């Protein structure tokens, strides 16, 4: 295949890579990619240099430029507020009834920043190193260093906005530790950090709404991207109250729509979280990068049965003071944990990983908990589970997170001060008092490290289409460290995107796009035809039943552990389920008003396509790295085994068409400021 020059990319002189026998027939291999905008030189100077080199837009010209931002979480809300303050005309969209309901509000534990307030050896470089290592050396080093570099500014910005971070007795901001690090760099506001940070961004956003620089569209869902002459020029959105299909055009489009964890049906994400905005962009040509990189969070309230529609996260911050254990003997699993003596408890994280103990990264803690339960030492009520062989089995999926030692050491009042809302939430859901009985936790889908491919400036391979926050792939590699999601969202929104998007906008304003332009008409017709099709199938299955079945397939075969055999099986099952969806789904109601069934149907249709690509990506990556664990690639003691000679690259997938195979482009990961090592937390 000839090498193709794409916007923001340059081809290499290397020959096209060859197709792998392991995945023959599942995808086509494309070109090698190089991010043409990736800066060179000393890593500590790259961001400063790039900011200076990027062109400016004078204030008078900013008033002539129009920006669309989809999503009002930390990345989208911060970007809209910042660009509005700078003088651009901004339209911001969210499907919720208020930006305050963005899923960023659910983050609990904290936000990382390299301020070294504890004088325990932290630095920008150490945050950079911990993040790259935590991601198992599968992230771009320039992007990660920039994230670490701007982290300190985030805290100052948020304090100025009035975010009530926890403080020490003397008035200084307090810090706590999170998984994957040996320093205290996480700033927090009890167990409500995401909520408080989002309120800060929301206030800044609403100030610009009042000033007239930002126009806000709530209860609007983006259903298509408008691409005119190769550039992103707007979106098609459905007014979720009236059902009207609306056209909105601009000079540039920013997607900040979060992650796609709900492809698993059961996850810690809000019920409305979806992939539709980014998937519509993908189908228009934007590359989807590393889609199989899913984060399984180790501290969630365990599943209790098939009646559940979502899972509840318990903040990783609890692992600061809580000790994770299971009984040493399977026969003790039925006992009240308070009756199991110390010598009969297995504090397995402390035993296996003595250097980090209960604060190992999320992927490692999650797999360790799974193995304990697989051995028959899980705790809590037994639930019915369908195994890989299709047979039903009764299993216990839970381990203890015990605060007893912390209460004894610090006193109940101090523990309550740090975690009261989390522990109150746990008691409300389970009916158990965590101050008296050890909490039960088990891993669940939480975050995704994959997302739209972006260059160093957060622009996708479609000119004029930018992507920020969890919706892009750029900063976390194969596993995100705890408290880094909020850091990336605010870094992208407040500090990165406003400095990079101006280089593109310096060429504007671009010629206005009329609603009668063929590309606009085509996009609007595609949305209407899709809605009409969904409503006309009139089958026998509910949208939720198909979504639940997809989630079961994804969790079983593309969850905490993957294998070649299982992934091939999953791809076949998803393809069959997709046919079932488009021939037998039943969508109630009409498109002329509020219709949540229709909304869910469109999202599940996209999840079906995404799920297949995730499995293809996981099948192609014949190594274990971070949250992607291939059973065929592990060390003698069961740890993830990378293959840097074959897979030290970003997998950037191009849409292959309705009936075509996806096309894999590879962007090599090259490290100049850090040495690639086999990851160890022992």
XYZ file of C-alpha atoms in Angstrom:
682
model
C 0.000 0.000 0.000
C 1.346 3.409 -0.919
C 2.079 5.735 1.947
C -0.482 8.493 2.267
C 0.145 12.036 3.430
C -2.570 13.034 5.898
C -3.132 16.368 7.629
C -0.868 16.565 10.675
C 0.951 13.413 9.628
C 3.963 12.615 7.505
C 4.683 9.232 5.934
C 7.876 7.333 6.639
C 10.065 5.656 4.064
C 9.457 2.258 5.592
C 7.631 -0.365 3.543
C 4.053 -1.164 4.487
C 3.797 -3.576 7.409
C 2.674 -7.104 6.705
C -0.587 -8.690 7.746
C -0.479 -10.921 10.826
C -1.560 -14.532 10.398
C -3.197 -14.413 13.835
C -5.778 -11.902 12.667
C -6.001 -12.756 8.976
C -9.320 -11.669 7.535
C -10.189 -9.327 10.398
C -8.447 -6.159 9.252
C -6.221 -4.611 6.603
C -2.845 -3.114 7.402
C -2.200 0.440 6.279
C 0.664 2.874 6.673
C 3.159 3.888 9.279
C 2.165 7.208 10.838
C 4.370 9.955 12.211
C 2.907 12.870 14.133
C 4.278 15.785 12.123
C 3.513 18.212 14.942
C 5.356 16.276 17.652
C 8.099 18.626 18.881
C 11.739 17.669 19.258
C 14.538 18.933 21.468
C 14.840 18.658 25.263
C 11.575 17.315 26.620
C 11.341 20.027 29.267
C 11.343 22.726 26.553
C 9.013 21.185 23.959
C 5.711 22.623 25.168
C 7.134 26.108 25.737
C 8.682 26.058 22.281
C 5.497 24.849 20.628
C 3.354 27.511 22.324
C 5.697 30.210 21.034
C 5.825 28.775 17.509
C 2.043 28.497 17.179
C 0.484 31.462 15.443
C -1.674 33.989 17.274
C -5.159 35.291 16.489
C -5.639 38.940 17.328
C -8.653 39.869 19.497
C -10.565 41.537 16.668
C -10.300 38.416 14.507
C -11.377 36.105 17.335
C -14.806 37.711 17.269
C -15.177 36.492 13.681
C -14.361 32.850 14.473
C -16.875 30.208 15.532
C -16.132 27.137 17.633
C -18.402 24.159 18.375
C -17.648 22.142 21.507
C -19.523 18.909 22.173
C -19.470 17.885 25.836
C -19.508 19.969 29.018
C -17.434 17.873 31.425
C -14.087 19.084 32.679
C -12.439 19.098 29.238
C -15.361 20.544 27.292
C -16.555 22.941 29.979
C -13.058 24.277 30.638
C -12.356 24.663 26.909
C -15.645 26.495 26.277
C -15.037 28.849 29.205
C -11.455 29.558 28.167
C -12.177 30.080 24.471
C -15.194 32.225 25.306
C -13.073 34.339 27.638
C -10.529 34.715 24.819
C -13.239 36.214 22.614
C -14.204 33.425 20.231
C -17.869 32.687 19.467
C -18.529 29.336 21.101
C -21.472 26.948 20.859
C -21.372 24.219 23.496
C -23.595 21.122 23.477
C -24.524 18.486 26.044
C -27.204 15.802 26.185
C -27.854 16.427 29.880
C -30.266 19.059 31.182
C -27.321 20.997 32.627
C -23.518 21.000 32.210
C -23.421 20.252 35.936
C -24.614 16.710 35.175
C -21.578 15.776 33.076
C -20.018 12.500 34.209
C -16.900 14.321 35.470
C -18.998 15.093 38.532
C -18.811 11.419 39.571
C -15.035 11.384 40.082
C -14.334 11.077 43.777
C -10.757 10.624 44.892
C -8.665 13.502 43.641
C -6.533 15.192 40.980
C -2.787 14.785 40.538
C -0.326 17.668 40.366
C 3.461 17.823 40.718
C 3.714 20.474 43.435
C 5.709 18.391 45.945
C 3.864 19.908 48.905
C 4.795 16.896 51.030
C 8.510 17.273 50.274
C 8.642 13.552 49.520
C 10.642 13.671 46.293
C 7.934 14.536 43.772
C 8.671 16.551 40.636
C 7.373 17.128 37.123
C 9.731 14.432 35.870
C 8.570 11.935 38.515
C 4.910 12.516 37.639
C 5.869 12.055 33.984
C 7.795 8.871 34.808
C 5.051 7.411 36.993
C 2.451 8.091 34.299
C 4.459 6.473 31.490
C 5.368 3.506 33.679
C 1.789 3.189 34.930
C 0.626 3.104 31.301
C 3.115 0.271 30.700
C 5.182 2.329 28.244
C 2.400 2.640 25.698
C 1.861 6.427 25.835
C 3.537 9.261 23.915
C 6.264 10.772 26.066
C 5.855 14.358 24.761
C 2.146 14.411 25.580
C 2.664 12.936 29.036
C 5.453 15.340 29.943
C 3.272 18.277 28.908
C 0.482 16.933 31.109
C 2.827 16.738 34.099
C 4.233 20.178 33.342
C 0.882 21.993 33.339
C -0.529 20.056 36.303
C 0.587 22.623 38.881
C -1.234 25.398 37.001
C -4.481 23.448 37.266
C -4.435 23.554 41.061
C -3.741 27.293 41.116
C -6.558 27.883 38.620
C -9.045 25.834 40.632
C -8.098 27.407 43.965
C -8.673 30.812 42.385
C -12.132 29.592 41.318
C -12.926 28.630 44.902
C -12.645 24.853 44.677
C -12.622 23.739 48.352
C -9.615 21.425 48.362
C -8.827 19.748 51.668
C -6.282 21.606 53.771
C -3.868 20.719 56.530
C -4.124 22.284 59.997
C -1.822 25.153 58.986
C -3.978 26.039 55.973
C -1.838 24.517 53.205
C -3.487 22.262 50.645
C -3.400 18.619 51.682
C -2.327 15.662 49.548
C -2.863 11.917 49.625
C -1.461 8.964 47.686
C -3.038 7.019 44.859
C -2.205 3.742 43.170
C 0.999 3.336 41.174
C 3.071 5.955 43.010
C 5.127 6.258 46.172
C 4.557 9.971 46.801
C 1.555 12.055 47.882
C 0.530 14.265 44.971
C -3.249 13.926 44.871
C -5.268 17.028 45.780
C -8.798 16.259 46.919
C -12.054 17.653 48.242
C -13.215 14.845 50.499
C -14.752 12.248 48.190
C -16.316 14.893 45.947
C -13.331 16.137 43.948
C -14.891 15.728 40.515
C -18.031 17.510 41.634
C -16.150 20.481 43.044
C -13.863 20.797 40.012
C -16.816 20.598 37.646
C -18.639 23.297 39.588
C -15.566 25.506 39.172
C -15.518 24.934 35.412
C -19.300 25.347 35.273
C -19.107 28.751 36.979
C -16.465 29.867 34.483
C -18.620 28.561 31.625
C -21.805 30.255 32.819
C -19.932 33.531 33.205
C -19.199 33.398 29.478
C -22.789 32.434 28.703
C -23.880 35.568 30.540
C -21.237 37.600 28.703
C -22.602 36.400 25.360
C -19.454 34.686 24.076
C -20.831 31.171 24.690
C -24.194 29.837 23.547
C -25.312 26.763 25.454
C -27.418 23.929 23.994
C -28.596 21.461 26.640
C -30.606 18.312 25.875
C -28.949 18.138 22.449
C -27.191 15.009 21.187
C -24.657 15.099 18.368
C -25.569 12.468 15.780
C -23.293 13.342 12.857
C -20.164 15.273 11.939
C -20.265 17.653 8.974
C -17.124 17.456 6.823
C -16.827 19.971 3.973
C -13.923 19.715 1.522
C -11.966 17.619 3.991
C -12.485 19.898 6.990
C -14.757 19.489 10.007
C -17.278 22.311 9.736
C -20.132 21.452 12.063
C -22.470 18.880 13.549
C -25.976 17.548 13.173
C -27.698 17.398 16.567
C -31.074 16.148 17.733
C -33.043 18.310 20.126
C -33.933 15.618 22.656
C -37.042 17.486 23.835
C -38.699 18.376 20.530
C -37.089 15.755 18.308
C -35.978 18.412 15.807
C -32.859 17.623 13.765
C -30.670 20.729 13.823
C -27.678 21.875 11.786
C -24.877 23.826 13.446
C -21.810 24.997 11.532
C -18.558 26.580 12.672
C -14.894 27.051 11.768
C -13.744 24.243 14.047
C -15.283 21.379 16.053
C -14.061 20.022 19.407
C -15.272 16.682 20.768
C -15.006 16.311 24.552
C -17.613 13.609 25.079
C -15.885 11.260 27.506
C -15.321 7.528 27.329
C -17.122 4.469 26.018
C -17.044 2.155 29.054
C -20.786 1.522 28.687
C -20.018 -0.803 25.776
C -19.779 -3.341 28.640
C -23.337 -2.462 29.774
C -22.344 -2.710 33.430
C -19.796 -0.033 34.256
C -19.234 2.816 36.674
C -20.171 5.317 33.953
C -23.351 7.363 33.986
C -26.152 5.586 32.144
C -26.081 8.161 29.353
C -22.337 7.962 28.669
C -21.840 6.796 25.090
C -19.511 6.666 22.093
C -21.825 8.135 19.447
C -20.118 11.519 18.874
C -16.639 10.043 18.471
C -17.925 7.021 16.554
C -19.749 9.262 14.068
C -16.442 11.098 13.583
C -14.663 7.755 13.176
C -17.070 6.724 10.435
C -16.300 10.039 8.708
C -12.578 9.198 8.642
C -11.169 10.032 12.092
C -8.864 7.303 13.368
C -9.823 5.407 16.540
C -6.667 4.681 18.544
C -6.052 1.779 20.918
C -9.762 1.005 21.422
C -9.039 -2.184 23.402
C -7.308 -0.267 26.216
C -9.970 -0.456 28.922
C -9.432 0.347 32.580
C -10.900 -2.024 35.129
C -11.217 -0.237 38.489
C -10.486 -2.482 41.491
C -12.686 -0.788 44.093
C -16.303 -1.010 42.971
C -19.298 -2.352 44.846
C -19.723 -5.939 43.570
C -22.462 -7.028 41.186
C -25.472 -8.407 43.040
C -27.489 -9.830 40.159
C -28.921 -9.485 36.657
C -31.288 -6.725 37.788
C -28.503 -4.118 37.831
C -28.079 -1.526 35.117
C -24.880 0.105 36.414
C -22.187 -0.246 39.056
C -21.038 2.117 41.773
C -17.444 3.162 42.231
C -15.747 3.405 45.597
C -12.849 5.818 45.279
C -9.335 4.448 44.986
C -8.441 6.882 47.772
C -9.842 4.278 50.178
C -6.804 2.126 49.386
C -4.717 4.710 51.227
C -6.158 3.521 54.520
C -8.024 0.337 53.644
C -6.307 -3.058 53.519
C -7.415 -5.541 50.864
C -7.735 -9.198 51.859
C -9.515 -12.514 51.433
C -9.647 -15.566 53.703
C -6.726 -17.945 53.355
C -9.128 -20.890 53.407
C -12.125 -21.175 51.079
C -14.224 -22.647 53.877
C -13.966 -19.316 55.738
C -15.597 -17.322 52.935
C -19.070 -17.799 54.446
C -18.004 -16.439 57.827
C -18.548 -12.959 59.184
C -15.185 -11.285 58.372
C -14.926 -10.010 61.936
C -14.768 -13.611 63.091
C -11.792 -14.505 60.898
C -8.578 -14.120 62.919
C -5.616 -12.160 61.560
C -3.539 -15.282 60.912
C -6.250 -16.645 58.619
C -6.399 -13.546 56.402
C -4.457 -13.153 53.155
C -3.519 -9.512 52.542
C -2.635 -10.532 49.020
C -1.589 -7.170 47.580
C 0.779 -6.556 50.467
C 2.098 -10.106 50.117
C 2.656 -10.088 46.354
C 3.697 -6.431 45.911
C 5.504 -5.406 49.127
C 6.960 -2.147 47.711
C 3.563 -0.678 46.772
C 1.191 -2.884 48.747
C -2.436 -1.825 48.464
C -1.439 1.098 46.226
C -0.411 -0.883 43.163
C -1.882 0.391 39.861
C -5.483 -0.398 39.059
C -4.854 -3.061 36.448
C -2.621 -5.059 38.787
C -4.967 -4.753 41.774
C -7.924 -5.772 39.605
C -6.316 -8.905 38.204
C -5.078 -9.923 41.640
C -8.635 -9.692 43.024
C -9.950 -11.740 40.101
C -7.372 -14.465 40.715
C -8.317 -14.690 44.395
C -11.960 -15.185 43.437
C -11.055 -17.660 40.691
C -9.284 -19.696 43.378
C -12.572 -19.935 45.263
C -11.650 -17.414 47.949
C -14.073 -14.664 46.944
C -16.441 -13.258 49.561
C -20.017 -12.053 49.683
C -23.195 -13.583 48.261
C -22.773 -16.084 45.433
C -24.145 -14.903 42.089
C -24.946 -16.773 38.902
C -22.390 -16.374 36.143
C -22.149 -17.831 32.641
C -18.683 -19.221 31.981
C -16.713 -19.397 28.702
C -18.176 -22.859 28.112
C -21.701 -21.414 28.289
C -22.528 -23.240 31.511
C -24.047 -21.431 34.481
C -22.059 -21.380 37.698
C -22.380 -19.841 41.149
C -19.390 -17.720 42.120
C -18.418 -15.163 44.760
C -17.066 -11.999 43.197
C -15.762 -9.850 46.015
C -12.775 -9.145 48.265
C -12.609 -7.169 51.504
C -11.448 -3.567 51.785
C -10.954 -3.218 55.508
C -10.680 0.140 57.340
C -10.346 -1.401 60.806
C -6.626 -0.603 61.162
C -7.148 2.995 59.994
C -9.989 3.539 62.465
C -7.841 2.137 65.242
C -4.830 4.262 64.191
C -6.535 7.558 63.294
C -9.843 7.359 65.103
C -13.289 7.135 63.541
C -13.649 10.925 63.350
C -10.577 11.318 61.116
C -11.650 8.497 58.811
C -15.116 10.007 58.636
C -13.641 13.416 57.813
C -11.731 11.981 54.853
C -14.277 9.540 53.426
C -17.695 10.154 54.978
C -19.716 10.615 51.784
C -18.129 7.519 50.213
C -18.827 5.353 53.223
C -22.345 6.730 53.547
C -22.976 5.877 49.892
C -21.655 2.362 50.445
C -23.973 1.825 53.426
C -26.996 3.139 51.533
C -26.366 0.702 48.670
C -25.334 -2.413 50.599
C -27.039 -1.954 53.967
C -23.706 -2.647 55.713
C -21.886 -0.195 57.978
C -18.267 0.044 56.703
C -17.098 1.422 60.051
C -18.075 -1.887 61.617
C -17.919 -4.480 58.809
C -15.194 -4.585 56.118
C -16.391 -3.280 52.778
C -16.710 -5.681 49.845
C -15.278 -4.606 46.500
C -14.645 -6.128 43.088
C -13.233 -4.797 39.781
C -15.526 -3.173 37.214
C -15.175 -1.272 33.948
C -14.432 2.361 34.696
C -12.387 4.344 32.160
C -11.016 3.877 28.661
C -7.531 4.864 27.568
C -8.444 4.432 23.897
C -10.209 7.122 21.893
C -9.865 9.231 18.788
C -6.310 9.559 17.502
C -4.976 13.087 17.948
C -1.649 14.723 17.222
C 0.382 16.710 19.743
C -2.002 19.636 19.274
C -5.088 17.480 19.994
C -6.242 17.619 16.362
C -7.519 14.419 14.779
C -6.481 13.403 11.273
C -9.542 15.348 10.028
C -8.477 19.020 9.792
C -10.544 21.208 12.063
C -11.688 18.354 14.303
C -10.119 18.389 17.772
C -10.656 15.955 20.618
C -10.016 16.524 24.329
C -10.188 14.622 27.618
C -11.139 10.958 27.867
C -12.518 11.037 24.323
C -8.960 11.027 22.919
C -6.246 8.422 23.423
C -3.235 10.576 24.062
C -2.002 10.555 27.653
C -2.532 7.326 29.570
C -1.101 4.476 27.515
C -2.464 1.064 28.456
C -3.467 1.969 32.030
C -4.453 5.261 33.651
C -3.083 6.099 37.073
C -5.722 7.086 39.596
C -6.450 10.841 39.869
C -5.075 11.511 36.386
C -8.412 11.715 34.535
C -9.363 15.029 36.129
C -5.824 16.252 35.501
C -6.022 15.466 31.772
C -9.505 16.915 31.351
C -8.612 20.268 32.897
C -5.149 20.365 31.306
C -6.671 19.880 27.856
C -9.505 22.333 28.446
C -7.765 25.184 30.252
C -4.191 25.070 28.996
C -3.501 22.819 25.997
C -6.372 23.207 23.538
C -6.600 27.036 23.771
C -2.899 27.232 22.889
C -3.001 24.761 20.000
C -6.345 25.488 18.340
C -5.307 29.085 17.631
C -2.670 27.861 15.172
C -5.455 26.321 13.086
C -7.838 29.236 13.545
C -5.159 31.675 12.406
C -6.074 30.581 8.847
C -9.705 31.555 9.407
C -12.357 32.627 9.292
C -13.172 30.010 6.692
C -15.898 30.502 4.064
C -19.340 30.118 5.654
C -21.106 26.804 5.105
C -24.694 27.077 3.944
C -27.318 24.632 5.242
C -28.002 23.722 1.631
C -24.422 22.639 1.006
C -24.436 19.021 -0.305
C -22.270 17.802 2.592
C -24.667 19.323 5.130
C -27.740 17.951 3.387
C -26.148 14.510 3.150
C -25.255 14.483 6.869
C -28.757 15.566 7.888
C -30.388 12.970 5.632
C -28.142 10.240 7.064
C -29.321 11.094 10.579
C -32.984 11.101 9.577
C -32.687 7.813 7.682
C -30.994 6.162 10.653
C -33.759 7.316 13.013
C -36.458 6.178 10.589
C -34.813 2.771 10.246
C -34.575 2.259 13.993
C -38.231 3.098 14.461
C -39.390 0.907 11.554
C -37.759 -2.430 12.504
C -40.536 -3.202 15.005
C -39.014 -6.486 16.195
C -39.401 -8.379 19.450
C -36.253 -7.538 21.432
C -35.707 -4.533 23.662
C -32.698 -2.299 23.203
C -31.549 -3.076 26.739
C -31.651 -6.858 26.181
C -29.270 -6.511 23.227
C -27.051 -4.069 25.113
C -26.885 -6.459 28.088
C -25.945 -9.358 25.796
C -23.212 -7.266 24.174
C -21.900 -6.348 27.614
C -21.740 -10.015 28.656
C -19.729 -10.863 25.540
C -17.341 -7.968 26.065
C -16.797 -8.683 29.774
C -16.227 -12.411 29.232
C -13.888 -12.193 26.253
C -12.496 -8.636 26.191
C -12.525 -7.816 29.909
C -9.813 -8.408 32.482
C -8.203 -11.228 30.508
C -8.258 -11.849 26.757
C -7.138 -14.749 24.573
C -6.928 -15.372 20.842
C -9.609 -18.057 20.986
C -11.956 -15.954 23.094
C -11.560 -12.803 20.993
C -12.264 -14.629 17.747
C -15.370 -16.100 19.363
C -16.434 -12.650 20.590
C -16.093 -11.099 17.124
C -18.398 -13.777 15.716
C -20.929 -13.344 18.508
C -20.968 -9.555 18.114
C -21.498 -9.817 14.367
C -24.453 -12.130 14.951
C -25.839 -9.778 17.606
C -25.483 -6.828 15.257
C -27.625 -8.639 12.664
C -30.148 -9.431 15.385
C -30.263 -5.755 16.372
C -30.924 -4.445 12.874
C -33.613 -7.057 12.157
C -35.313 -7.653 15.492
C -34.974 -4.660 17.812
C -38.131 -2.883 18.932
C -37.903 0.869 19.505
C -41.024 2.350 21.053
C -42.497 5.810 20.522
C -41.769 8.367 17.822
C -38.997 10.773 16.888
C -41.136 13.892 17.336
C -40.621 14.309 21.066
C -38.705 12.981 24.062
C -37.840 9.340 23.349
C -35.216 7.737 25.550
C -35.714 4.366 23.872
C -34.698 5.908 20.539
C -31.680 7.580 22.140
C -30.500 4.298 23.643
C -31.045 2.440 20.370
C -28.753 4.793 18.462
C -26.085 4.489 21.123
C -26.273 0.695 21.263
C -25.984 0.502 17.470
C -22.671 2.359 17.755
C -21.564 0.233 20.729
C -22.022 -2.892 18.610
C -19.633 -1.584 15.963
C -17.195 -0.304 18.583
C -17.247 -3.626 20.468
C -16.192 -5.496 17.338
C -13.307 -3.073 16.738
C -12.206 -3.376 20.372
C -11.982 -7.147 20.002
C -10.114 -6.860 16.690
C -7.646 -4.436 18.295
C -7.162 -6.784 21.261
C -6.702 -9.733 18.885
C -4.047 -7.868 16.939
C -2.101 -6.866 20.061
C -0.466 -10.188 20.942
C 1.125 -8.903 24.129
C 0.041 -7.980 27.625
C 0.381 -4.347 28.633
C -1.412 -2.475 31.398
C -5.153 -3.135 31.280
C -4.794 -5.265 28.127
C -3.880 -8.721 29.431
C -3.469 -11.521 26.885
C -3.467 -14.940 28.558
C -0.820 -16.103 26.080
C 1.619 -13.348 27.105
C 2.560 -13.364 30.776
C 5.629 -13.866 32.913
C 6.223 -16.989 34.989
C 4.629 -15.303 37.998
C 1.549 -14.155 36.069
C 2.466 -10.527 35.343
C 1.887 -8.703 32.054
C 4.565 -9.450 29.444
C 5.106 -6.794 26.778
C 6.750 -7.359 23.402
C 8.382 -4.027 22.628
C 9.998 -5.307 19.452
C 6.556 -5.875 17.901
C 3.994 -3.685 19.649
C 5.599 -0.437 20.808
C 3.144 1.542 18.718
C -0.205 3.295 18.787
C -2.805 1.301 16.871
C -4.779 3.875 14.844
C -7.785 2.297 13.125
C -9.467 3.716 10.042
C -13.120 2.965 9.274
C -13.236 0.373 6.498
C -16.827 0.926 5.407
C -20.046 -0.909 6.194
C -18.833 -4.184 4.711
C -15.086 -3.639 4.747
C -12.438 -4.532 7.294
C -10.951 -1.759 9.446
C -7.530 -0.492 8.374
C -4.718 -0.464 10.945
C -2.165 2.359 10.855
C 0.780 2.245 13.253
C 2.465 5.173 14.999
C 5.730 4.069 16.589
C 6.334 5.051 20.215
C 9.850 6.377 20.607
C 11.272 7.274 24.020
C 14.186 9.682 24.377
C 13.711 10.908 27.951
C 12.793 7.641 29.612
C 14.009 4.049 29.430
C 11.525 1.310 28.616
C 11.602 -1.400 31.292
C 9.538 -4.391 32.253
C 7.116 -2.902 34.766
C 7.459 -4.061 38.353
C 5.749 -2.936 41.563
C 7.250 -5.571 43.840
